[in-house]
């Protein structure tokens, strides 16, 4: 991030635009949540990747606290300049060798949502153990669509990873499961098969290990359907911040 992108100074016009967009999404999230199951509102994570720190500051000043980022270095730089009570969600593709940077540099890292291997769990737990920072919440990412290029563990491995967190990772807390899902399933009018698979994985873990898992599913294009199918945490970027610049350099 350039110095300019790390400035916290926003214009009033931009702030009004962001607050209107986020307010509209938050209202939709509440409205759909009210009509499902326990009526508890799903959490809104504002996905701010590739957007300037001033955008985040504007939404922070309006009361938003959960933000999602995709790139380790960008998140570290933003977390250094932005308020310490922001709850950061790392939602990007994660290489094992970047787990150390995430664990050691961001004390207010709320969650890592893209864990799909024992190796990454071990790395994150070991590195966090060398700090005084709080526990990191973990979402196991599941490749529910079986697409070859998608990250996430196969549904059949979720129980093993969940058990490993509970038994071997004192600096990590299993908070839930996460999926991105296929574009085809997102566009279909029928029930989304990826969301269905994630719900099934969660039930399996809950019945074997107890507790209740959160479900991180749904983005700008499909968060309403995701909530109808049980999502408790939606990740919305472009509907709030507008389209993103091309992702050069990552
Ligand atoms: C970028 C991203 C989002 C937000 O996507 P939008 O379509 O802009 O809402 C959500 N989840 C993940 C994992 C992402 O990488």
GROMACS .gro file of N, CA and C and ligand atoms in nm, residues 47 49 70 91-92 114 141 178-180 218-221 235-239 242 244, ligand 1:
model
   78
   47UNK      N    1  -1.570  -0.623   0.324
   47UNK     CA    2  -1.446  -0.669   0.260
   47UNK      C    3  -1.377  -0.552   0.190
   49UNK      N    4  -1.048  -0.520   0.085
   49UNK     CA    5  -0.923  -0.545   0.012
   49UNK      C    6  -0.905  -0.446  -0.103
   70UNK      N    7  -0.764  -0.961   0.216
   70UNK     CA    8  -0.718  -1.080   0.144
   70UNK      C    9  -0.566  -1.095   0.133
   91UNK      N   10  -0.934  -1.329   0.489
   91UNK     CA   11  -1.019  -1.416   0.406
   91UNK      C   12  -0.952  -1.450   0.273
   92UNK      N   13  -0.822  -1.421   0.261
   92UNK     CA   14  -0.753  -1.446   0.134
   92UNK      C   15  -0.685  -1.582   0.132
  114UNK      N   16  -0.951  -1.885   0.621
  114UNK     CA   17  -0.909  -1.964   0.505
  114UNK      C   18  -0.808  -2.072   0.543
  141UNK      N   19  -1.188  -2.349   0.591
  141UNK     CA   20  -1.244  -2.327   0.457
  141UNK      C   21  -1.267  -2.461   0.389
  178UNK      N   22  -1.619  -2.200   0.650
  178UNK     CA   23  -1.633  -2.097   0.546
  178UNK      C   24  -1.629  -2.163   0.407
  179UNK      N   25  -1.710  -2.110   0.315
  179UNK     CA   26  -1.698  -2.154   0.176
  179UNK      C   27  -1.714  -2.034   0.083
  180UNK      N   28  -1.655  -2.046  -0.034
  180UNK     CA   29  -1.677  -1.946  -0.139
  180UNK      C   30  -1.781  -1.998  -0.238
  218UNK      N   31  -2.162  -1.643   0.164
  218UNK     CA   32  -2.237  -1.535   0.102
  218UNK      C   33  -2.152  -1.411   0.081
  219UNK      N   34  -2.155  -1.358  -0.043
  219UNK     CA   35  -2.082  -1.237  -0.079
  219UNK      C   36  -2.183  -1.140  -0.145
  220UNK      N   37  -2.133  -1.036  -0.212
  220UNK     CA   38  -2.224  -0.935  -0.267
  220UNK      C   39  -2.340  -0.996  -0.346
  221UNK      N   40  -2.309  -1.095  -0.430
  221UNK     CA   41  -2.410  -1.144  -0.524
  221UNK      C   42  -2.507  -1.244  -0.462
  235UNK      N   43  -1.974  -1.190   0.380
  235UNK     CA   44  -1.856  -1.113   0.343
  235UNK      C   45  -1.888  -1.030   0.219
  236UNK      N   46  -1.910  -0.901   0.240
  236UNK     CA   47  -1.956  -0.817   0.129
  236UNK      C   48  -1.854  -0.708   0.098
  237UNK      N   49  -1.808  -0.706  -0.027
  237UNK     CA   50  -1.709  -0.607  -0.069
  237UNK      C   51  -1.763  -0.506  -0.167
  238UNK      N   52  -1.777  -0.546  -0.293
  238UNK     CA   53  -1.809  -0.450  -0.398
  238UNK      C   54  -1.942  -0.377  -0.378
  239UNK      N   55  -2.040  -0.441  -0.316
  239UNK     CA   56  -2.167  -0.370  -0.292
  239UNK      C   57  -2.151  -0.253  -0.195
  242UNK      N   58  -1.775  -0.042  -0.392
  242UNK     CA   59  -1.766  -0.025  -0.536
  242UNK      C   60  -1.668  -0.124  -0.593
  244UNK      N   61  -1.343  -0.303  -0.755
  244UNK     CA   62  -1.205  -0.293  -0.711
  244UNK      C   63  -1.110  -0.263  -0.825
  251LIG     C1   64  -1.333  -1.046  -0.231
  251LIG     C2   65  -1.400  -1.148  -0.147
  251LIG     C3   66  -1.530  -1.127  -0.099
  251LIG     C4   67  -1.614  -1.007  -0.134
  251LIG     O1   68  -1.657  -1.022  -0.265
  251LIG     P1   69  -1.766  -0.919  -0.330
  251LIG     O2   70  -1.821  -0.994  -0.443
  251LIG     O3   71  -1.689  -0.798  -0.369
  251LIG     O4   72  -1.866  -0.892  -0.225
  251LIG     C5   73  -1.584  -1.224  -0.015
  251LIG     N1   74  -1.516  -1.334   0.020
  251LIG     C6   75  -1.391  -1.357  -0.026
  251LIG     C7   76  -1.322  -1.482   0.016
  251LIG     C8   77  -1.330  -1.265  -0.110
  251LIG     O5   78  -1.206  -1.292  -0.157
   0.00000   0.00000   0.00000
